[in-house]
Short mmCIF file of C-alpha atoms in Angstrom, two decimals:
data_model
loop_
_atom_site.label_atom_id
_atom_site.label_comp_id
_atom_site.label_asym_id
_atom_site.label_seq_id
_atom_site.Cartn_x
_atom_site.Cartn_y
_atom_site.Cartn_z
CA UNK E 872 0.00 0.00 0.00
CA UNK E 873 1.54 3.28 -1.14
CA UNK E 874 0.33 6.57 0.32
CA UNK E 875 0.87 9.83 -1.52
CA UNK E 876 1.34 13.14 0.25
CA UNK E 877 1.12 16.64 -1.24
CA UNK E 878 3.48 19.16 0.31
CA UNK E 879 2.45 22.78 0.01
CA UNK E 880 4.97 25.54 0.29
CA UNK E 881 4.13 28.25 2.86
CA UNK E 882 5.87 31.29 4.21
CA UNK E 883 7.93 30.52 7.32
CA UNK E 884 6.23 31.54 10.57
CA UNK E 885 7.97 33.51 13.27
CA UNK E 886 7.35 33.06 16.98
CA UNK E 887 8.08 35.49 19.79
CA UNK E 888 9.74 33.64 22.66
CA UNK E 889 8.99 35.44 25.89
CA UNK E 890 11.67 34.73 28.47
CA UNK E 891 10.64 35.04 32.12
CA UNK E 892 12.05 38.06 33.92
CA UNK E 893 14.64 37.80 36.69
CA UNK E 894 11.92 38.50 39.29
CA UNK E 895 9.68 35.77 37.88
CA UNK E 896 12.58 33.33 37.89
CA UNK E 897 13.34 34.30 41.50
CA UNK E 898 9.73 33.46 42.44
CA UNK E 899 10.19 30.01 40.91
CA UNK E 900 13.53 29.59 42.69
CA UNK E 901 11.96 30.55 46.05
CA UNK E 902 9.19 28.00 45.57
CA UNK E 903 11.74 25.32 44.66
CA UNK E 904 13.89 26.20 47.67
CA UNK E 905 10.88 25.62 49.90
CA UNK E 906 10.42 22.18 48.33
CA UNK E 907 14.14 21.45 48.79
CA UNK E 908 13.98 22.45 52.46
CA UNK E 909 10.92 20.31 53.04
CA UNK E 910 12.41 17.33 51.21
CA UNK E 911 15.73 17.71 53.06
CA UNK E 912 13.87 17.70 56.36
CA UNK E 913 12.06 14.51 55.31
CA UNK E 914 15.36 12.80 54.40
CA UNK E 915 16.86 13.69 57.81
CA UNK E 916 13.81 12.33 59.60
CA UNK E 917 13.86 9.08 57.63
CA UNK E 918 17.56 8.53 58.31
CA UNK E 919 17.07 9.22 62.01
CA UNK E 920 14.25 6.67 62.38
CA UNK E 921 15.57 3.13 62.75
CA UNK E 922 12.30 1.75 61.36
CA UNK E 923 12.66 3.56 58.01
CA UNK E 924 12.63 1.50 54.84
CA UNK E 925 15.80 1.73 52.72
CA UNK E 926 13.80 2.11 49.50
CA UNK E 927 11.86 5.04 50.98
CA UNK E 928 15.12 6.75 51.95
CA UNK E 929 16.66 6.17 48.53
CA UNK E 930 13.53 7.53 46.83
CA UNK E 931 13.49 10.62 49.06
CA UNK E 932 17.19 11.31 48.42
CA UNK E 933 16.69 10.94 44.66
CA UNK E 934 13.80 13.42 44.74
CA UNK E 935 15.96 15.85 46.71
CA UNK E 936 18.72 15.63 44.09
CA UNK E 937 16.25 16.33 41.27
CA UNK E 938 14.93 19.42 43.05
CA UNK E 939 18.46 20.77 43.59
CA UNK E 940 19.34 20.24 39.91
CA UNK E 941 16.14 22.04 38.85
CA UNK E 942 16.89 24.96 41.18
CA UNK E 943 20.45 25.27 39.86
CA UNK E 944 19.13 25.33 36.28
CA UNK E 945 16.80 28.19 37.18
CA UNK E 946 19.62 30.10 38.89
CA UNK E 947 21.68 29.91 35.70
CA UNK E 948 18.68 31.14 33.68
CA UNK E 949 18.36 34.07 36.09
CA UNK E 950 22.00 35.04 35.52
CA UNK E 951 21.33 35.12 31.78
CA UNK E 952 18.14 37.16 32.28
CA UNK E 953 19.95 39.75 34.41
CA UNK E 954 23.65 39.80 33.46
CA UNK E 955 24.23 43.02 35.44
CA UNK E 956 24.10 41.00 38.65
CA UNK E 957 26.66 38.44 37.53
CA UNK E 958 29.71 38.35 39.79
CA UNK E 959 33.22 37.92 38.39
CA UNK E 960 34.91 36.15 41.30
CA UNK E 961 38.22 35.76 39.47
CA UNK E 962 38.58 39.52 39.00
CA UNK E 963 37.51 40.17 42.60
CA UNK E 964 40.01 37.64 44.02
CA UNK E 965 42.81 39.18 41.96
CA UNK E 966 41.85 42.66 43.20
CA UNK E 967 41.90 41.87 46.94
CA UNK E 968 45.18 40.00 46.50
CA UNK E 969 46.80 42.84 44.52
CA UNK E 970 45.59 45.46 47.03
CA UNK E 971 46.81 43.14 49.82
CA UNK E 972 43.55 42.85 51.71
CA UNK E 973 44.31 39.17 52.22
CA UNK E 974 47.17 36.95 51.06
CA UNK E 975 47.71 33.18 51.36
CA UNK E 976 49.76 32.42 54.47
CA UNK E 977 53.36 31.30 53.79
CA UNK E 978 52.80 32.03 50.11
CA UNK E 979 56.47 31.76 49.05
CA UNK E 980 56.62 28.26 50.59
CA UNK E 981 53.59 27.11 48.64
CA UNK E 982 50.97 28.16 51.18
CA UNK E 983 48.59 26.10 53.31
CA UNK E 984 44.91 25.70 52.43
CA UNK E 985 42.56 27.46 54.80
CA UNK E 986 45.13 29.88 56.22
CA UNK E 987 45.30 33.56 55.22
CA UNK E 988 47.17 36.67 56.36
CA UNK E 989 45.41 40.04 56.61
CA UNK E 990 47.21 42.88 54.86
CA UNK E 991 47.23 46.56 55.94
CA UNK E 992 43.76 47.48 54.53
CA UNK E 993 42.11 44.41 56.08
CA UNK E 994 43.83 44.98 59.43
CA UNK E 995 42.46 48.53 59.54
CA UNK E 996 38.99 47.31 58.51
CA UNK E 997 38.97 44.53 61.12
CA UNK E 998 40.13 46.88 63.89
CA UNK E 999 37.35 49.34 63.03
CA UNK E 1000 34.70 46.58 62.99
CA UNK E 1001 35.87 45.17 66.34
CA UNK E 1002 35.80 48.65 67.85
CA UNK E 1003 32.23 49.23 66.67
CA UNK E 1004 31.21 45.74 67.89
CA UNK E 1005 32.62 46.41 71.35
CA UNK E 1006 30.92 49.81 71.62
CA UNK E 1007 27.60 48.60 70.16
CA UNK E 1008 27.28 45.50 72.34
CA UNK E 1009 29.72 45.33 75.26
CA UNK E 1010 29.78 48.97 76.36
CA UNK E 1011 26.21 49.91 75.42
CA UNK E 1012 24.79 46.86 77.22
CA UNK E 1013 27.23 46.92 80.20
CA UNK E 1014 28.34 43.37 79.39
CA UNK E 1015 31.12 41.59 81.27
CA UNK E 1016 33.94 41.13 78.76
CA UNK E 1017 36.49 38.33 79.07
CA UNK E 1018 39.50 37.17 77.11
CA UNK E 1019 39.78 33.41 77.58
CA UNK E 1020 42.69 31.23 76.55
CA UNK E 1021 42.70 29.66 73.08
CA UNK E 1022 44.21 26.46 74.54
CA UNK E 1023 41.54 24.25 76.14
CA UNK E 1024 42.07 21.05 78.22
CA UNK E 1025 40.51 17.92 76.76
CA UNK E 1026 38.20 17.37 79.74
CA UNK E 1027 36.37 20.66 79.06
CA UNK E 1028 35.66 19.80 75.43
CA UNK E 1029 34.75 16.22 76.33
CA UNK E 1030 32.14 17.56 78.71
CA UNK E 1031 30.73 19.96 76.11
CA UNK E 1032 30.56 17.14 73.53
CA UNK E 1033 33.14 18.59 71.13
CA UNK E 1034 35.64 15.73 71.42
CA UNK E 1035 32.97 13.16 70.56
CA UNK E 1036 31.10 15.13 67.91
CA UNK E 1037 33.99 16.79 66.09
CA UNK E 1038 35.51 13.44 65.12
CA UNK E 1039 35.55 11.49 61.86
CA UNK E 1040 37.17 8.09 61.38
CA UNK E 1041 40.04 8.00 58.88
CA UNK E 1042 42.09 5.24 57.24
CA UNK E 1043 45.48 5.35 55.50
CA UNK E 1044 46.86 3.87 52.33
CA UNK E 1045 49.78 1.82 53.79
CA UNK E 1046 51.95 2.54 50.75
CA UNK E 1047 51.41 6.26 50.04
CA UNK E 1048 50.26 7.32 53.52
CA UNK E 1049 47.30 9.18 51.98
CA UNK E 1050 44.33 9.53 54.33
CA UNK E 1051 40.67 8.92 53.55
CA UNK E 1052 37.44 9.28 55.50
CA UNK E 1053 36.49 5.72 56.38
CA UNK E 1054 32.69 5.99 56.50
CA UNK E 1055 32.60 7.63 53.04
CA UNK E 1056 34.70 4.78 51.62
CA UNK E 1057 32.20 2.26 52.98
CA UNK E 1058 29.24 4.22 51.57
CA UNK E 1059 30.92 4.46 48.15
CA UNK E 1060 31.83 0.76 47.92
CA UNK E 1061 28.23 -0.20 48.78
CA UNK E 1062 26.93 2.19 46.09
CA UNK E 1063 29.25 0.55 43.56
CA UNK E 1064 28.09 -2.92 44.63
CA UNK E 1065 24.41 -2.04 44.25
CA UNK E 1066 24.94 -0.36 40.87
CA UNK E 1067 26.85 -3.38 39.58
CA UNK E 1068 24.09 -5.76 40.70
CA UNK E 1069 20.70 -4.26 39.73
CA UNK E 1070 18.98 -7.66 40.02
CA UNK E 1071 20.07 -8.22 43.61
CA UNK E 1072 17.25 -9.66 45.78
CA UNK E 1073 15.43 -6.99 47.79
CA UNK E 1074 16.25 -8.60 51.13
CA UNK E 1075 19.99 -8.62 50.40
CA UNK E 1076 19.83 -5.08 49.00
CA UNK E 1077 18.04 -3.92 52.12
CA UNK E 1078 20.81 -5.34 54.31
CA UNK E 1079 23.53 -3.51 52.34
CA UNK E 1080 21.59 -0.24 52.59
CA UNK E 1081 21.17 -0.74 56.33
CA UNK E 1082 24.95 -1.03 56.69
CA UNK E 1083 25.38 2.06 54.52
CA UNK E 1084 23.00 4.12 56.67
CA UNK E 1085 24.96 3.20 59.80
CA UNK E 1086 28.38 3.94 58.28
CA UNK E 1087 28.96 7.08 60.34
CA UNK E 1088 27.85 5.38 63.57
CA UNK E 1089 30.22 2.38 63.52
CA UNK E 1090 33.09 2.10 66.01
CA UNK E 1091 36.63 1.87 64.56
CA UNK E 1092 36.66 -1.93 64.94
CA UNK E 1093 33.21 -2.30 63.36
CA UNK E 1094 34.17 -0.03 60.47
CA UNK E 1095 37.40 -1.99 59.84
CA UNK E 1096 35.35 -5.19 59.80
CA UNK E 1097 32.89 -3.77 57.26
CA UNK E 1098 35.65 -2.42 54.97
CA UNK E 1099 37.30 -5.86 54.97
CA UNK E 1100 33.95 -7.57 54.37
CA UNK E 1101 33.28 -5.44 51.28
CA UNK E 1102 36.86 -5.86 50.00
CA UNK E 1103 37.60 -2.15 50.08
CA UNK E 1104 41.19 -1.55 48.90
CA UNK E 1105 43.44 1.51 48.89
CA UNK E 1106 44.60 3.12 45.60
CA UNK E 1107 47.86 1.19 45.99
CA UNK E 1108 45.89 -2.07 45.87
CA UNK E 1109 46.67 -2.92 49.50
CA UNK E 1110 44.06 -3.13 52.29
CA UNK E 1111 43.62 0.08 54.26
CA UNK E 1112 45.22 0.42 57.68
CA UNK E 1113 43.12 0.40 60.84
CA UNK E 1114 40.58 3.18 61.33
CA UNK E 1115 41.61 6.03 63.58
CA UNK E 1116 39.76 9.14 64.74
CA UNK E 1117 40.36 12.44 63.01
CA UNK E 1118 39.13 15.39 65.03
CA UNK E 1119 38.29 18.73 63.44
CA UNK E 1120 39.90 20.36 66.46
CA UNK E 1121 43.64 20.99 66.51
CA UNK E 1122 45.09 18.67 69.15
CA UNK E 1123 48.22 19.37 71.16
CA UNK E 1124 49.84 18.45 74.47
CA UNK E 1125 50.07 20.77 77.46
CA UNK E 1126 53.37 20.68 79.32
CA UNK E 1127 56.67 18.88 78.60
CA UNK E 1128 55.48 15.47 79.81
CA UNK E 1129 53.03 15.12 76.92
CA UNK E 1130 50.45 13.46 79.17
CA UNK E 1131 47.95 16.33 79.32
CA UNK E 1132 45.92 16.61 76.11
CA UNK E 1133 44.57 19.94 74.94
CA UNK E 1134 42.95 21.51 71.87
CA UNK E 1135 42.88 24.88 70.22
CA UNK E 1136 39.33 26.03 70.93
CA UNK E 1137 36.83 25.47 68.08
CA UNK E 1138 34.54 28.18 69.51
CA UNK E 1139 34.73 30.97 72.09
CA UNK E 1140 31.69 30.02 74.18
CA UNK E 1141 33.07 27.40 76.57
CA UNK E 1142 35.40 29.84 78.35
CA UNK E 1143 32.37 31.95 79.30
CA UNK E 1144 30.34 28.96 80.48
CA UNK E 1145 33.01 27.54 82.78
CA UNK E 1146 33.47 31.01 84.35
CA UNK E 1147 29.75 31.44 85.02
CA UNK E 1148 30.03 31.40 88.83
CA UNK E 1149 32.75 34.06 88.90
CA UNK E 1150 30.91 36.19 86.36
CA UNK E 1151 27.78 35.97 88.50
CA UNK E 1152 29.80 37.08 91.55
CA UNK E 1153 31.32 39.94 89.53
CA UNK E 1154 27.78 41.04 88.72
CA UNK E 1155 26.86 41.01 92.44
CA UNK E 1156 24.69 37.89 91.97
CA UNK E 1157 22.26 39.92 89.86
CA UNK E 1158 20.38 38.36 86.96
CA UNK E 1159 20.02 38.67 84.04
CA UNK E 1160 23.47 39.59 82.75
CA UNK E 1161 25.58 39.09 79.63
CA UNK E 1162 29.20 38.04 79.12
CA UNK E 1163 31.15 38.62 75.92
CA UNK E 1164 34.48 37.97 74.30
CA UNK E 1165 36.08 38.33 70.91
CA UNK E 1166 38.95 36.18 69.72
CA UNK E 1167 40.22 33.38 67.54
CA UNK E 1168 38.67 29.97 66.90
CA UNK E 1169 40.37 27.06 65.14
CA UNK E 1170 38.92 24.21 63.08
CA UNK E 1171 41.01 21.69 61.14
CA UNK E 1172 38.75 21.68 58.09
CA UNK E 1173 39.23 18.66 55.82
CA UNK E 1174 38.53 20.70 52.67
CA UNK E 1175 38.80 24.50 53.21
CA UNK E 1176 37.02 26.42 50.44
CA UNK E 1177 34.86 29.41 49.51
CA UNK E 1178 37.51 32.03 50.16
CA UNK E 1179 37.32 33.26 53.75
CA UNK E 1180 34.06 31.44 54.51
CA UNK E 1181 35.63 28.10 55.46
CA UNK E 1182 39.08 28.55 56.92
CA UNK E 1183 41.09 26.93 59.69
CA UNK E 1184 41.59 30.01 61.87
CA UNK E 1185 39.11 32.87 62.24
CA UNK E 1186 38.02 35.66 64.57
CA UNK E 1187 34.58 35.53 66.17
CA UNK E 1188 32.58 37.61 68.60
CA UNK E 1189 30.60 35.76 71.29
CA UNK E 1190 27.83 36.91 73.64
CA UNK E 1191 26.20 34.68 76.25
CA UNK E 1192 23.17 36.26 77.90
CA UNK E 1193 22.13 34.48 81.11
CA UNK E 1194 18.47 34.85 81.98
CA UNK E 1195 15.82 33.38 84.28
CA UNK E 1196 14.32 30.50 82.22
CA UNK E 1197 10.88 31.38 83.57
CA UNK E 1198 11.17 35.06 82.59
CA UNK E 1199 12.79 35.76 79.23
CA UNK E 1200 11.56 39.32 78.92
CA UNK E 1201 14.16 42.04 78.25
CA UNK E 1202 14.05 45.47 79.95
CA UNK E 1203 15.14 47.25 76.75
CA UNK E 1204 12.95 45.33 74.32
CA UNK E 1205 10.60 48.29 73.80
CA UNK E 1206 13.52 50.28 72.34
CA UNK E 1207 13.75 47.87 69.36
CA UNK E 1208 10.18 46.56 69.17
CA UNK E 1209 9.37 48.63 66.07
CA UNK E 1210 12.52 47.58 64.19
CA UNK E 1211 11.55 45.69 61.05
CA UNK E 1212 13.50 42.55 60.14
CA UNK E 1213 13.37 40.21 57.16
CA UNK E 1214 12.38 36.87 58.70
CA UNK E 1215 12.41 33.47 57.01
CA UNK E 1216 10.43 31.30 59.42
CA UNK E 1217 10.34 27.53 59.26
CA UNK E 1218 6.73 27.51 58.00
CA UNK E 1219 7.68 29.80 55.10
CA UNK E 1220 10.74 27.68 54.32
CA UNK E 1221 8.53 24.62 54.04
CA UNK E 1222 5.69 26.49 52.33
CA UNK E 1223 5.95 29.53 50.09
CA UNK E 1224 9.73 29.89 50.17
CA UNK E 1225 9.22 33.64 50.68
CA UNK E 1226 10.52 35.83 53.49
CA UNK E 1227 8.34 38.34 55.33
CA UNK E 1228 9.23 41.78 56.66
CA UNK E 1229 7.83 42.26 60.14
CA UNK E 1230 8.63 44.25 63.27
CA UNK E 1231 10.41 42.25 65.94
CA UNK E 1232 7.73 43.30 68.42
CA UNK E 1233 5.02 41.67 66.32
CA UNK E 1234 7.21 38.61 65.67
CA UNK E 1235 7.57 38.01 69.41
CA UNK E 1236 3.91 38.78 70.14
CA UNK E 1237 2.73 36.23 67.56
CA UNK E 1238 5.20 33.57 68.72
CA UNK E 1239 7.24 33.55 65.51
CA UNK E 1240 10.27 34.47 67.64
CA UNK E 1241 10.23 32.60 70.94
CA UNK E 1242 10.89 35.37 73.46
CA UNK E 1243 11.84 39.01 74.01
CA UNK E 1244 15.49 38.39 74.87
CA UNK E 1245 16.10 36.43 71.67
CA UNK E 1246 14.21 39.04 69.64
CA UNK E 1247 16.10 41.90 71.28
CA UNK E 1248 19.49 40.56 70.27
CA UNK E 1249 18.29 39.77 66.75
CA UNK E 1250 17.26 43.43 66.34
CA UNK E 1251 20.52 44.66 67.89
CA UNK E 1252 22.49 42.47 65.48
CA UNK E 1253 20.58 43.93 62.53
CA UNK E 1254 21.40 47.44 63.76
CA UNK E 1255 25.08 46.52 64.09
CA UNK E 1256 25.22 45.14 60.55
CA UNK E 1257 23.63 48.29 59.18
CA UNK E 1258 26.01 50.43 61.23
CA UNK E 1259 29.10 48.82 59.67
CA UNK E 1260 27.72 49.36 56.17
CA UNK E 1261 25.95 46.10 55.24
CA UNK E 1262 23.13 46.42 52.68
CA UNK E 1263 19.84 45.64 54.53
CA UNK E 1264 18.42 44.24 51.27
CA UNK E 1265 21.03 41.46 51.50
CA UNK E 1266 20.26 40.49 55.10
CA UNK E 1267 17.70 38.06 56.47
CA UNK E 1268 17.11 35.92 59.56
CA UNK E 1269 16.46 32.23 58.86
CA UNK E 1270 14.84 30.11 61.55
CA UNK E 1271 16.23 26.62 62.12
CA UNK E 1272 13.90 23.80 61.19
CA UNK E 1273 12.85 21.42 63.96
CA UNK E 1274 15.13 18.76 62.46
CA UNK E 1275 18.13 21.16 62.59
CA UNK E 1276 17.86 22.22 66.22
CA UNK E 1277 19.60 20.53 69.13
CA UNK E 1278 17.24 18.76 71.53
CA UNK E 1279 17.82 21.37 74.25
CA UNK E 1280 17.29 24.46 72.06
CA UNK E 1281 14.04 26.46 72.24
CA UNK E 1282 14.49 28.57 69.12
CA UNK E 1283 17.35 29.41 66.73
CA UNK E 1284 17.73 32.11 64.08
CA UNK E 1285 20.73 32.69 61.81
CA UNK E 1286 21.42 36.11 60.33
CA UNK E 1287 22.38 35.33 56.74
CA UNK E 1288 24.11 37.53 54.17
CA UNK E 1289 23.42 37.16 50.46
CA UNK E 1290 26.87 36.91 48.90
CA UNK E 1291 28.30 35.63 45.62
CA UNK E 1292 28.22 32.20 47.29
CA UNK E 1293 24.50 32.49 47.99
CA UNK E 1294 22.95 32.99 51.44
CA UNK E 1295 25.68 32.45 54.03
CA UNK E 1296 25.25 32.22 57.81
CA UNK E 1297 27.05 35.07 59.57
CA UNK E 1298 25.56 35.29 63.09
CA UNK E 1299 23.81 32.56 65.08
CA UNK E 1300 21.13 33.46 67.66
CA UNK E 1301 20.11 30.49 69.80
CA UNK E 1302 18.11 30.03 72.97
CA UNK E 1303 20.20 27.10 74.23
CA UNK E 1304 18.29 26.77 77.52
CA UNK E 1305 20.79 25.81 80.27
CA UNK E 1306 22.39 22.82 78.52
CA UNK E 1307 26.00 24.05 78.69
CA UNK E 1308 25.85 25.08 82.34
CA UNK E 1309 24.16 21.77 83.20
CA UNK E 1310 26.78 19.52 81.59
CA UNK E 1311 29.73 21.41 83.08
CA UNK E 1312 28.02 21.52 86.47
CA UNK E 1313 27.29 17.79 86.51
CA UNK E 1314 30.79 16.84 85.30
CA UNK E 1315 32.53 18.94 87.97
CA UNK E 1316 29.87 18.63 90.69
CA UNK E 1317 29.79 22.43 90.72
CA UNK E 1318 26.45 24.23 91.10
CA UNK E 1319 26.17 26.42 88.00
CA UNK E 1320 22.99 28.15 89.09
CA UNK E 1321 21.71 31.52 90.18
CA UNK E 1322 19.25 31.93 93.02
CA UNK E 1323 15.95 33.80 93.08
CA UNK E 1324 14.04 34.56 96.24
CA UNK E 1325 10.39 33.51 95.86
CA UNK E 1326 7.48 35.12 97.60
CA UNK E 1327 6.08 31.67 98.46
CA UNK E 1328 7.58 28.19 98.68
CA UNK E 1329 7.16 26.05 95.58
CA UNK E 1330 7.23 22.27 95.20
CA UNK E 1331 8.28 20.56 91.94
CA UNK E 1332 7.87 16.82 91.35
CA UNK E 1333 10.74 15.24 89.40
CA UNK E 1334 11.52 11.80 87.96
CA UNK E 1335 14.73 9.95 88.84
CA UNK E 1336 15.95 8.02 85.78
CA UNK E 1337 18.06 4.88 85.44
CA UNK E 1338 19.34 4.04 81.94
CA UNK E 1339 20.23 0.74 80.33
CA UNK E 1340 23.38 2.11 78.67
CA UNK E 1341 23.96 -1.10 76.70
CA UNK E 1342 20.50 -0.93 75.09
CA UNK E 1343 20.86 2.80 74.39
CA UNK E 1344 24.30 2.36 72.82
CA UNK E 1345 23.22 -0.56 70.65
CA UNK E 1346 20.29 1.39 69.19
CA UNK E 1347 21.50 4.98 69.05
CA UNK E 1348 25.29 4.59 68.74
CA UNK E 1349 26.89 8.08 68.85
CA UNK E 1350 23.50 9.68 69.64
CA UNK E 1351 22.98 7.87 72.94
CA UNK E 1352 24.23 10.87 74.91
CA UNK E 1353 21.81 13.14 73.08
CA UNK E 1354 18.90 10.80 73.86
CA UNK E 1355 19.75 10.40 77.57
CA UNK E 1356 20.26 14.18 77.85
CA UNK E 1357 16.83 14.86 76.33
CA UNK E 1358 15.18 12.45 78.77
CA UNK E 1359 17.03 13.92 81.76
CA UNK E 1360 15.88 17.40 80.80
CA UNK E 1361 12.26 16.27 80.67
CA UNK E 1362 12.65 14.41 83.97
CA UNK E 1363 13.42 17.63 85.82
CA UNK E 1364 9.69 18.26 85.91
CA UNK E 1365 7.22 15.38 86.19
CA UNK E 1366 4.62 17.36 84.22
CA UNK E 1367 6.94 17.30 81.21
CA UNK E 1368 8.03 13.68 81.66
CA UNK E 1369 4.60 12.20 82.46
CA UNK E 1370 3.43 11.89 78.78
CA UNK E 1371 6.65 9.99 77.96
CA UNK E 1372 6.21 7.73 80.98
CA UNK E 1373 2.59 7.04 80.04
CA UNK E 1374 3.50 6.15 76.46
CA UNK E 1375 6.28 3.80 77.61
CA UNK E 1376 3.95 2.06 80.06
CA UNK E 1377 0.99 1.68 77.68
CA UNK E 1378 2.64 1.31 74.26
CA UNK E 1379 6.13 0.14 75.19
CA UNK E 1380 7.73 3.02 73.26
CA UNK E 1381 7.80 6.82 73.03
CA UNK E 1382 9.32 9.42 70.71
CA UNK E 1383 11.60 12.13 72.08
CA UNK E 1384 13.13 14.70 69.69
CA UNK E 1385 12.70 12.31 66.77
CA UNK E 1386 14.26 9.31 68.59
CA UNK E 1387 12.12 6.28 69.35
CA UNK E 1388 12.72 5.14 72.94
CA UNK E 1389 11.84 1.58 74.03
CA UNK E 1390 10.62 0.78 77.53
CA UNK E 1391 13.61 -1.44 78.33
CA UNK E 1392 16.04 1.47 77.79
CA UNK E 1393 15.01 3.51 80.84
CA UNK E 1394 13.26 3.10 84.19
CA UNK E 1395 12.20 5.77 86.68
CA UNK E 1396 11.01 6.39 90.18
#
């Protein structure tokens, strides 16, 4: 059967292609960012729950990757739509180097990643910023300023959790001596195994994925066993050496004997916490009060990058405001209540992806910001940033999602700056409750408390807990301390702990901060 077709010649048609504007593209990007935030939160929750199905996790991760790719595509389209906002980082980097704002440390010896020297212009700029910071916060608020040592004994950072939580397990190639992060090697070799065997039975696949999910929770011995089981070899072809901990803190020894271990501090907060009693005495036992310090912090980053954003030595300003947990009002809050801030609450992050401009007074009144003291310092930080010349249009406060916050935190907001690297955290504002004082007090048997005279006597019923550490460790691995800490906090008031106790008694399990607790893990009286 032969079909005949008649082709008629016509004039070519033209079409007007209407490209979306930069603002329209930004609306799409904001909506996608909300989806990414929501999907990322889902992935974290699934990974945290021991009952999660491996296929559900894999599907959620895949969806997250697709959303990120789509958002990046839109960002590139926006750059094309508005080329005036394109940033030439190469030219900028050459400029600040030529003008000697910053230079790589030990440049003539090849330099060291993550270390930079400040030149004359940057030194003058830093000195001016520190001077304004001290006047704006320390002097204006009558804060108690300290200058604590950069060298910190191991016991202090063990108590705060830094020694345990700043550690990754590493392995070495026995021939070249090159180091690798052990848990990532295990995750990669399992990925390769699954990709090479697409027809693997579901039950076997599920077991491999279970091992992969637990890669960062294995002990050194368990990790070595898994690497050997999966036949993971070094680039030289030889088996890797035994796993050993690599801490992101710089470790050293204190004294000539070499028996006292210390670290260069990764943050400036712990010096203020351990001096709480003396600071309280210096303030004549009056509450509330604030302590502050400005100085260097050190972090042995595995892969320093993004210019000065991720370096191994940096200056930071720290303020710890100590307040009655039952009264978080601030006497000067009315002076900033009308100050408008750009807030990116967790509901907006998971919903519209849009920020909202609102006065801090209204934000606190509606419960968007947890309390007056937190809101006061957010507003004061905004005023400081404007005072040193930051563009308010490039500033916003982003609220931590529930899955991002520590179990003891009430509310957390990061002041972020829109830079050529995107939105970057610059200042953290966190209501940390009394976690830090509690852990240092318990470890040293030192009362880290302030007293308040009550008009009438008050009775509080508490629960006394006893943990099955073996059961906790087997289930939660490195998170067992977090779980026990969350339960102990609730146990300080029976009203808070009673719903958990009821659930454990009736259902045999309860959920605390995303962790599923079984009845055999804890008992109470």
